[in-house]
Coordinates of C-alpha atoms and ligand atoms in Angstrom, one line a residue:
X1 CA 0.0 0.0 0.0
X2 CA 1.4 3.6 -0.9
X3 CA 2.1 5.3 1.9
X4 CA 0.8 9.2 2.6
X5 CA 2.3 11.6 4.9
X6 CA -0.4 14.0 6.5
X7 CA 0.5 17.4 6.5
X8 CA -0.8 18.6 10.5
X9 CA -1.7 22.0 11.1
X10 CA -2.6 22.2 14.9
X11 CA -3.6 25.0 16.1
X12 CA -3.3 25.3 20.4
X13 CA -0.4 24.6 22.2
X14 CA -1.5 23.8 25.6
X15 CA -2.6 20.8 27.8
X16 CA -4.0 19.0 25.4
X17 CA -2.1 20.5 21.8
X18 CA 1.2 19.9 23.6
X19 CA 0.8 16.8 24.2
X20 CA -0.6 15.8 20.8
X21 CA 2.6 17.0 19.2
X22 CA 5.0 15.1 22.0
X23 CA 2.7 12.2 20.7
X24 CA 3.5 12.4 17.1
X25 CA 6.8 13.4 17.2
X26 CA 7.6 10.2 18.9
X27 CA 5.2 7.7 17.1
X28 CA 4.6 9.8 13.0
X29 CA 3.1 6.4 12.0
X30 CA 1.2 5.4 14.9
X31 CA -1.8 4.6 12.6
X32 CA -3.2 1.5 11.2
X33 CA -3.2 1.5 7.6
X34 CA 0.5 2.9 7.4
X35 CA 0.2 6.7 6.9
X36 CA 2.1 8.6 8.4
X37 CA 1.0 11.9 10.5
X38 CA 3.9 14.5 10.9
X39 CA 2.9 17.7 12.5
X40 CA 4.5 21.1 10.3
X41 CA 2.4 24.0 11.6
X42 CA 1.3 25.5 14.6
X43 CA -0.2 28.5 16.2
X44 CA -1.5 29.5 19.4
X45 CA -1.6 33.1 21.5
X46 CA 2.1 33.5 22.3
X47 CA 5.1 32.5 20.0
X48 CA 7.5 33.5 22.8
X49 CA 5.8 31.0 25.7
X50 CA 7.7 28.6 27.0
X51 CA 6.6 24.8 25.4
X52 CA 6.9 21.5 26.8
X53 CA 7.7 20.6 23.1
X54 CA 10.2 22.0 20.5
X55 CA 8.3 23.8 18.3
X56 CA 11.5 25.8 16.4
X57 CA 10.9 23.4 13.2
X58 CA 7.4 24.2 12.6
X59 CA 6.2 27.0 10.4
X60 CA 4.1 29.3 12.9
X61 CA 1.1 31.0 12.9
X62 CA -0.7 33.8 15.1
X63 CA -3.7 33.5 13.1
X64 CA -5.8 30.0 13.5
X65 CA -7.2 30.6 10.9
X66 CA -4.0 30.9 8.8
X67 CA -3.3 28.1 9.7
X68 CA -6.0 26.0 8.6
X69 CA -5.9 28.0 5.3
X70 CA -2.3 27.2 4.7
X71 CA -1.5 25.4 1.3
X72 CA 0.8 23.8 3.6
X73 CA -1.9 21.3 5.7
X74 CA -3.9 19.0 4.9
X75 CA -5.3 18.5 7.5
X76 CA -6.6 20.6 10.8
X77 CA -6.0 20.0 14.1
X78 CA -8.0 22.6 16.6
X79 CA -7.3 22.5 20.4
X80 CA -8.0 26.4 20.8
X81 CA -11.2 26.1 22.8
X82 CA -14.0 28.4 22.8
X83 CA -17.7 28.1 21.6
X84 CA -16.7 30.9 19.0
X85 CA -14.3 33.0 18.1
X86 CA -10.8 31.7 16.3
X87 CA -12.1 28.1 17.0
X88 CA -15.1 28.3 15.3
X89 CA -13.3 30.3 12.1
X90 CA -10.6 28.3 11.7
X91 CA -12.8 24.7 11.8
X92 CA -15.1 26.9 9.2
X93 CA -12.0 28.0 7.2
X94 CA -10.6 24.2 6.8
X95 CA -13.9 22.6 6.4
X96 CA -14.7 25.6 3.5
X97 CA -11.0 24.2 1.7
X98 CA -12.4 20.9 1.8
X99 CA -9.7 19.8 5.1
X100 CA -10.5 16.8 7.3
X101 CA -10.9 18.6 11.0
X102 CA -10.0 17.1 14.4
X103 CA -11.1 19.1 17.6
X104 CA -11.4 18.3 21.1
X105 CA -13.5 21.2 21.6
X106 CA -16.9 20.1 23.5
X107 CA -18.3 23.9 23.4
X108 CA -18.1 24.6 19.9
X109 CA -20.0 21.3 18.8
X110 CA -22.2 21.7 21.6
X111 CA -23.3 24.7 20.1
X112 CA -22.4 24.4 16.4
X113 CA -22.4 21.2 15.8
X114 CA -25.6 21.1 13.2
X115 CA -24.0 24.0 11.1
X116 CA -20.4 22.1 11.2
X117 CA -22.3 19.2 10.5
X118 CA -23.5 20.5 7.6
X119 CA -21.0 22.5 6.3
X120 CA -18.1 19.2 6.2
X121 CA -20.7 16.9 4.7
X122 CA -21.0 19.6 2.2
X123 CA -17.3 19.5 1.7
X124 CA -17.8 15.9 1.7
X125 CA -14.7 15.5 4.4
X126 CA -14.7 14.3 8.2
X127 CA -15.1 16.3 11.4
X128 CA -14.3 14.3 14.0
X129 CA -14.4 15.3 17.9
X130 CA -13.4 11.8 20.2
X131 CA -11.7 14.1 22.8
X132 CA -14.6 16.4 23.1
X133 CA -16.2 14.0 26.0
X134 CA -14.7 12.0 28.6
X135 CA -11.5 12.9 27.0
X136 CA -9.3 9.5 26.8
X137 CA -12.4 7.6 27.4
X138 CA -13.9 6.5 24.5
X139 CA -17.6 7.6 24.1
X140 CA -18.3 9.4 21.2
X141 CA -17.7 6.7 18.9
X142 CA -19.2 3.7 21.2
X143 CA -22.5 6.0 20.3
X144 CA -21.8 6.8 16.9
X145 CA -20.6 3.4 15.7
X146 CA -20.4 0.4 17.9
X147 CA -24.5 1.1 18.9
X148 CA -25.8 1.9 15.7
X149 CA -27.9 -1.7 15.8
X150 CA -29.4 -0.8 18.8
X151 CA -31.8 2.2 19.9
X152 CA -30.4 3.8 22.7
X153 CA -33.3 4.6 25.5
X154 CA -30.9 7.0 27.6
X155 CA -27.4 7.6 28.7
X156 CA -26.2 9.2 31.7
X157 CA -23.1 10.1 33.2
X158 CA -20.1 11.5 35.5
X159 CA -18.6 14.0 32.4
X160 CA -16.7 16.2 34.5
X161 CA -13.8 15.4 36.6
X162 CA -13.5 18.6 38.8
X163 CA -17.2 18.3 39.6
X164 CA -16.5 14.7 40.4
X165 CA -13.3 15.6 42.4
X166 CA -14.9 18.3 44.3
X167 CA -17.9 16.0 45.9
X168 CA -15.7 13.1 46.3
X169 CA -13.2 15.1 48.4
X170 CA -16.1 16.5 50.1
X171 CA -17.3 13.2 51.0
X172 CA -13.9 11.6 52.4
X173 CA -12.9 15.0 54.0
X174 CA -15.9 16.6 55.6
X175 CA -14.7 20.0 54.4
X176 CA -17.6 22.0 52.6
X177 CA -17.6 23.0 48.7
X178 CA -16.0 26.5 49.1
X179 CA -12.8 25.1 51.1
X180 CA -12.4 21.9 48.5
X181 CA -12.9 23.7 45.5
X182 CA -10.0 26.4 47.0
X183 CA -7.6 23.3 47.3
X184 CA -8.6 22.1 43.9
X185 CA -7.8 25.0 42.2
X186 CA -4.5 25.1 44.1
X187 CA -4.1 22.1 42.7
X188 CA -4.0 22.5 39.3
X189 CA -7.7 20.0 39.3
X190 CA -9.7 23.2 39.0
X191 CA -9.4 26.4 36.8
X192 CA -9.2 29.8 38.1
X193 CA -12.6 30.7 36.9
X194 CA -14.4 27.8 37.8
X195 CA -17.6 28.7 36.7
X196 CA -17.5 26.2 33.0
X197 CA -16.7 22.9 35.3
X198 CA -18.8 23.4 38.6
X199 CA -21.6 25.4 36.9
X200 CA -22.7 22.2 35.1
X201 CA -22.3 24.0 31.8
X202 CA -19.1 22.0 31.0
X203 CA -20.9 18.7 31.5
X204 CA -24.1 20.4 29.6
X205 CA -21.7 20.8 26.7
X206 CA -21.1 17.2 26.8
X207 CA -24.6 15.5 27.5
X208 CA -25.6 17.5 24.4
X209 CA -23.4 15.8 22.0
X210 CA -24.2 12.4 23.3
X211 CA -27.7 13.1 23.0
X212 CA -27.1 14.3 19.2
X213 CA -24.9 11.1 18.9
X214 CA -27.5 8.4 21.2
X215 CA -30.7 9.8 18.9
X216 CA -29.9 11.1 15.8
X217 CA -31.1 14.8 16.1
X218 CA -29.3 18.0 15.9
X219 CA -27.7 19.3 19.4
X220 CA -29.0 21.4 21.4
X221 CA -27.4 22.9 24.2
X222 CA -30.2 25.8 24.7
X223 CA -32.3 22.8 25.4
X224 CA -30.0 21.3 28.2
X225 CA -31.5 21.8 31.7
X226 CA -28.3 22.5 33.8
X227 CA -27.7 22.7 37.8
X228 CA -24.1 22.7 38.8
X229 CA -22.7 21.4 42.3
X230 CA -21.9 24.8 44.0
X231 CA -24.9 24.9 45.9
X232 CA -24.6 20.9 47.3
X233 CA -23.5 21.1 51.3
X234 CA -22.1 18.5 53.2
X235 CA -25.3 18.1 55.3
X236 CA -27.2 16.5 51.9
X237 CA -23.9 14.6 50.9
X238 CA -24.1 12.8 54.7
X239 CA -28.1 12.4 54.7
X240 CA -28.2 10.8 51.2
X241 CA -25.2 8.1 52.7
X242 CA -27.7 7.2 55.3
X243 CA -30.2 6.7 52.9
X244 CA -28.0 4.6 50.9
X245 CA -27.1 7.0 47.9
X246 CA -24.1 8.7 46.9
X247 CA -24.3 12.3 45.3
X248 CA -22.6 12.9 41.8
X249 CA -23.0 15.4 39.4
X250 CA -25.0 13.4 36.3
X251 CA -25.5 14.8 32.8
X252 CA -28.4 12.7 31.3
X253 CA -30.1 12.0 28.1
X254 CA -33.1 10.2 27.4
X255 CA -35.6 9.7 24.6
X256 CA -39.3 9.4 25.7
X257 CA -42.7 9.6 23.8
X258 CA -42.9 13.7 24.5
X259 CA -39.3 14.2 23.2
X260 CA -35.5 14.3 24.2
X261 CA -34.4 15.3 28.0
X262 CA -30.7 16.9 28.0
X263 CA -30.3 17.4 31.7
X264 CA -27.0 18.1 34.3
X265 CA -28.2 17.9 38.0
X266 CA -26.4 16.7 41.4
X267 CA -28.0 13.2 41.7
X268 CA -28.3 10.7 44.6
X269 CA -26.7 7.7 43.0
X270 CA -27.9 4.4 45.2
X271 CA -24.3 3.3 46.8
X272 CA -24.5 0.0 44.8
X273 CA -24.6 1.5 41.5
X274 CA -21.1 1.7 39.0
X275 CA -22.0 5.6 39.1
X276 CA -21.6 5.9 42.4
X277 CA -18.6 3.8 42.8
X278 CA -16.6 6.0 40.6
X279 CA -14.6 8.3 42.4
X280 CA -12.0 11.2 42.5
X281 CA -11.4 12.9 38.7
X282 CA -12.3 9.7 36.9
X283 CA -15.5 10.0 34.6
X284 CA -18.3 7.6 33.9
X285 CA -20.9 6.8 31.5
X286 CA -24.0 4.3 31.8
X287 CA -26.0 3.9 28.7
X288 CA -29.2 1.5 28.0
X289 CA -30.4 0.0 24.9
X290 CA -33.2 -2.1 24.0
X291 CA -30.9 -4.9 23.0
X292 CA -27.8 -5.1 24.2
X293 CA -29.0 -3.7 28.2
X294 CA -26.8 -1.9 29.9
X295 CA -23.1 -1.0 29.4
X296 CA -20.6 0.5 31.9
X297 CA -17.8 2.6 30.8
X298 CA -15.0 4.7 33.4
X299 CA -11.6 6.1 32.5
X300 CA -9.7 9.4 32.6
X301 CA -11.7 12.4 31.3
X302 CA -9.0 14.7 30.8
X303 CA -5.0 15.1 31.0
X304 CA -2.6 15.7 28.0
X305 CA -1.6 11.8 27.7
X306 CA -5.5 10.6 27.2
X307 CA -7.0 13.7 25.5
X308 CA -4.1 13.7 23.1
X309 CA -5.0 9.8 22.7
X310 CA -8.4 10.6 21.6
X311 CA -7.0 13.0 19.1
X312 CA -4.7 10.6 17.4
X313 CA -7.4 8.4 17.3
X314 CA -9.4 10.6 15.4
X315 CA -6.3 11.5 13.5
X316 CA -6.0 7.4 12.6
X317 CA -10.0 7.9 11.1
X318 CA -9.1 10.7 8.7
X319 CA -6.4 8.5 7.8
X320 CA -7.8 5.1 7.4
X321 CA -10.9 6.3 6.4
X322 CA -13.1 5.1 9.0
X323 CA -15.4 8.0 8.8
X324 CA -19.2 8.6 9.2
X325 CA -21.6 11.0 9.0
X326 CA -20.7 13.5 11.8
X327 CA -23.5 13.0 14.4
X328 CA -25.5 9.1 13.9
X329 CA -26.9 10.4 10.7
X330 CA -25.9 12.9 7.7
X331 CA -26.3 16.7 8.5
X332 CA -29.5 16.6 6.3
X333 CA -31.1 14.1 7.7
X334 CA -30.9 14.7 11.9
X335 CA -34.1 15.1 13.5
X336 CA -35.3 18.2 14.8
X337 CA -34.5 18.4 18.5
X338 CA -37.8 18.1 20.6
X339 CA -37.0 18.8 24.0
X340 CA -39.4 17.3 27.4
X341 CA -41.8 20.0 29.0
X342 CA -39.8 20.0 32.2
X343 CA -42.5 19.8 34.3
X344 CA -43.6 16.9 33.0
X345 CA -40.9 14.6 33.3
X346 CA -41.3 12.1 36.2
X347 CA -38.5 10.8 38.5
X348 CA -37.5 10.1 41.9
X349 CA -36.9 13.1 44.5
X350 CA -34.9 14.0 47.6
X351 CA -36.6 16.8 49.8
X352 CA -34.6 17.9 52.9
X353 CA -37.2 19.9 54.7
X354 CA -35.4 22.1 57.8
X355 CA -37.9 22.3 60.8
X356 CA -38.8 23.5 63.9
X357 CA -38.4 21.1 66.2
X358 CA -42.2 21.4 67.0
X359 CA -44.9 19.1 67.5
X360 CA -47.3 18.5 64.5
X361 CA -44.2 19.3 61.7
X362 CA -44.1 16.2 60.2
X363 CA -48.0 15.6 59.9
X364 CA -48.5 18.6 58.0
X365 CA -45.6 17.9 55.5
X366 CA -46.7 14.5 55.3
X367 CA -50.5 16.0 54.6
X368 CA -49.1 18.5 52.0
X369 CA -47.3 15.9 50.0
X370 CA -50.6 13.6 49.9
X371 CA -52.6 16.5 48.7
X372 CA -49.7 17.3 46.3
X373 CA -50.2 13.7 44.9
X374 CA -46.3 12.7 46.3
X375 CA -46.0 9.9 47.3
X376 CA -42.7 8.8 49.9
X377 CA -40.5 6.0 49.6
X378 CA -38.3 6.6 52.7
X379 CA -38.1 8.4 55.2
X380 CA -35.8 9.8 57.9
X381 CA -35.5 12.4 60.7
X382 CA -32.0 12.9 62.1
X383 CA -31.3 16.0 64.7
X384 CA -27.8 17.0 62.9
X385 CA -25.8 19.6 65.0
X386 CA -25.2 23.1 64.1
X387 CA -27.5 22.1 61.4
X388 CA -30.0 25.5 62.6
X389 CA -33.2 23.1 62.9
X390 CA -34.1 19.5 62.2
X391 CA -33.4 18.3 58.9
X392 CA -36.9 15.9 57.4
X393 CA -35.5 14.0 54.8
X394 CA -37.7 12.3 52.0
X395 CA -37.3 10.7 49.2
X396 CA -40.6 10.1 46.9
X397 CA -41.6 7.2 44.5
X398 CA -41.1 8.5 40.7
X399 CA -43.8 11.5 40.7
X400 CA -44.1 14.3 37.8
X401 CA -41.4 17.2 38.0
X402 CA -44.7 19.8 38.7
X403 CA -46.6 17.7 41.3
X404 CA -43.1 18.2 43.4
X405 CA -42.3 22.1 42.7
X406 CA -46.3 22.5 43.6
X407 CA -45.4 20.7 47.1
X408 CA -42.0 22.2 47.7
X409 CA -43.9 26.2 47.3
X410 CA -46.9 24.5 49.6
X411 CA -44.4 23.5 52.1
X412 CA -42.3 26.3 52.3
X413 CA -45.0 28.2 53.4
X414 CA -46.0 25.9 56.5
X415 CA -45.4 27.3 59.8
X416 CA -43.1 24.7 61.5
X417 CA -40.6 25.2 57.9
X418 CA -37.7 27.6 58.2
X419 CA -36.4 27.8 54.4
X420 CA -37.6 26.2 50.8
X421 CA -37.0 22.4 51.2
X422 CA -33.5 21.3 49.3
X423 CA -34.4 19.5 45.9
X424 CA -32.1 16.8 44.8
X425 CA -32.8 14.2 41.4
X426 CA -32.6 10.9 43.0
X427 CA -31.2 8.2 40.2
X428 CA -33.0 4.9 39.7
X429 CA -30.8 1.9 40.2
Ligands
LIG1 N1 -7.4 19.8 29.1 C1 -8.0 18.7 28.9 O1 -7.7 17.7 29.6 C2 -9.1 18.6 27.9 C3 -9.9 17.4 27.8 C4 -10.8 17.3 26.8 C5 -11.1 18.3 26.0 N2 -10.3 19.5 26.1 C6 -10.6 20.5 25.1 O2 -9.4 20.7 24.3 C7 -9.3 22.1 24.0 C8 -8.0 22.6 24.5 O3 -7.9 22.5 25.9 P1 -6.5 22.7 26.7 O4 -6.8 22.3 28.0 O5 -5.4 22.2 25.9 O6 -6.5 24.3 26.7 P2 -5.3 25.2 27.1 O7 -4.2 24.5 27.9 O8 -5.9 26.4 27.8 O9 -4.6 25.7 25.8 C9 -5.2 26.5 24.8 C10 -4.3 26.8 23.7 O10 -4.9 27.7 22.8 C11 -4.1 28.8 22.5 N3 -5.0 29.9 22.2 C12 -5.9 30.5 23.0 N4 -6.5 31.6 22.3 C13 -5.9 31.6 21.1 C14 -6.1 32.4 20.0 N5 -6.9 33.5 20.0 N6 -5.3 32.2 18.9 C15 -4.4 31.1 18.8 N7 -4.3 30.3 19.9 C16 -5.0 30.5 21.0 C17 -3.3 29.0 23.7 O11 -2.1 29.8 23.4 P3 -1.0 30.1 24.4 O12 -0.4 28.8 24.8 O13 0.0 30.9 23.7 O14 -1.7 30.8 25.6 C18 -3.0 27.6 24.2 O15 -1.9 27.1 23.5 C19 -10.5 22.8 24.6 O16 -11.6 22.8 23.6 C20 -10.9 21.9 25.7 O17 -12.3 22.0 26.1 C21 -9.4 19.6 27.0

């Protein structure tokens, strides 16, 4: 077979673009069918910065999009980052020229994926984003290619490794958010703005493309219903152990009659479940088919060694030729995105209702929740000190999402409650 030598153009020279080029410096022909990938161009913000890699043989660029234009590449690797901006004009500007793309970018295909989509098939040539979820992990293909026989009913999963870092550590420590999240960023685990990882928009990003990938319609990330971790305290983290859950951030998907669900909540995971027993930064995904059940998969979701992995991967597709339709199906042919009526999804609940420690308290919640049509599962009542009242803890059979806002304003409002109950998803096992 005649070999080829892949001009790269990557563009992004950090975490994850650093280690890509250590990768292919060391191992050109890494890939299957005997190509040969050798990296000859590169931009990112500074030429001056310091690399992990030596970068004095490549031709460089300030301008991604340049880059991707250059005569010189054939094909485009993007590790910029960013919904918009140089990302998104650059991956244009190479698709446009009719170049295979690679990008590990989880925001920008979150948000443009149906346009990219459309715009590669177009140019009839791949766009491939592996690293864009669960980094090293391989999930975007399992979904794209290895479940293609099988209708997917939902996936859900542990997408973020800070998030999952930050409530483990809680848990083993008995330090609060605020104080773990302090040591994380000191840590190098979280970033200085910490907003995209523990507001749930991170993992948002990623639950979008699975559900494009799981069901065959365009993403959606204004869709997503998202609740990040930064209001979870240690008091819930301890009450769901005694009920026999652990609490994890989850980004879910799942297809029902009414339409697709894209959701990111902190979730009591029963203690049994794989979910729960993966800890620290490791991520996690559960998905459920008609056919083949349930599959488990955990590994690292970030890092320069496994992203970078995922990238060559992808790199190996271009390559080989292994390539499909971007999403399950061809641009053209995704289905609109219907998204559930929140209120009318139905699922499991934890209430943590704070209380007077008067007579009567419990009989009236209890009341409330009957007239409210929610019914309770289990039960428990714990004094907890320095807790500033009683903590009720409930957790209700399945009931619809607007039967249990109606009962959390209804109880509010009840003399013996001192703030709005504490609402927490509560996974099935
Ligand atoms: N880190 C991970 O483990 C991981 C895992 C999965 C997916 N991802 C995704 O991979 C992508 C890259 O992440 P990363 O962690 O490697 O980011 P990073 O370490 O912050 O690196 C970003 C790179 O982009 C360059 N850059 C920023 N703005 C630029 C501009 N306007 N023009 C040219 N270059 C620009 C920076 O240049 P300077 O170096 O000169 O500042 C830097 O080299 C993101 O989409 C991220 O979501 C990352």
């Amino acid at each position: 077979m005649t070999q080829k030598t892949w001009r790269v153009g990557v563009a992004g020279l950090g975490t994850v673009g650093g280690g890509l080029l250590q990768f292919l410096a060391a191992r050109p022909d890494f890939a299957p069918a005997g190509d040969r990938a050798e990296v000859v161009a590169v931009s990112a913000r500074s030429k001056s910065r310091p690399r992990t890699v030596d970068i004095s043989g490549l031709e460089w660029f300030d301008d991604p999009v340049a880059l991707a234009s250059s005569p010189n590449v054939d094909l485009f690797v993007e590790l910029v980052g960013g919904s918009d901006g140089p990302a998104k004009a650059a991956v244009e500007a190479a698709l446009k020229l009719g170049k295979p793309v690679v990008t590990a970018n989880k925001a920008l295909i979150a948000e443009h994926g149906a346009e990219l989509a459309a715009l590669a098939e177009a140019n009839n040539v791949p766009l491939l984003f592996e690293a864009a979820v669960m980094g090293g992990t391989p999930a975007v293909k399992m979904l794209r290619e290895a479940m293609v026989g099988d209708d997917v009913v939902s996936v859900a999963g542990i997408l973020n490794g800070t998030c999952n870092y930050i409530l483990s550590e809680m848990e083993k420590t008995g330090r609060d958010f605020a104080d773990v999240l302090r040591e994380a960023q000191a840590l190098g685990y979280a970033e200085a703005d910490p907003t995209m990882d523990v507001g749930g928009f991170d993992a948002g990003h990623k639950i979008t493309i699975l559900a494009a990938l799981a069901f065959g319609c365009a993403p959606n990330y204004e869709a997503a219903e998202i609740e990040g971790i930064s209001e979870v305290e240690l008091l819930d983290i301890k009450l769901a152990k005694d009920l026999g859950y652990r609490i994890k951030l989850i980004a879910g998907t799942s297809k029902t009659e009414g339409g697709v669900a894209v959701k990111v909540h902190p979730t009591l995971i029963p203690l049994e479940h794989p979910l729960a027993q993966a800890g620290g930064a490791l991520n996690a995904l559960f998905i459920e088919g008609t056919r083949i059940g349930r599959i488990f998969i955990q590994g690292p979701g970030a890092g320069a060694g496994p992203t970078a992995a995922a990238v060559a991967a992808d790199i190996a597709d271009v390559m080989t030729k292994a390539v499909r339709p971007v999403f399950q199906a061809p641009a053209g042919a995704l289905k609109p995105f219907v998204a559930v009526d929140p209120a009318k999804s139905v699922g499991k609940a934890y209430l943590r209702i704070m209380v007077r420690d008067v007579p009567g308290a419990i009989a009236a919640i209890s009341e409330t929740l009957a007239e409210c049509g929610v019914s309770i599962d289990a039960f428990l009542q714990k004094p907890v000190e320095g807790a500033g009242g009683v903590p009720i803890v409930l957790v209700t059979h399945a009931t619809p999402e607007s039967k249990l806002l109606d009962a959390i304003s209804r109880i509010e409002k009840l003399q013996a409650v001192l703030e709005r109950p504490r609402l927490l998803r509560v996974a099935r096992s």
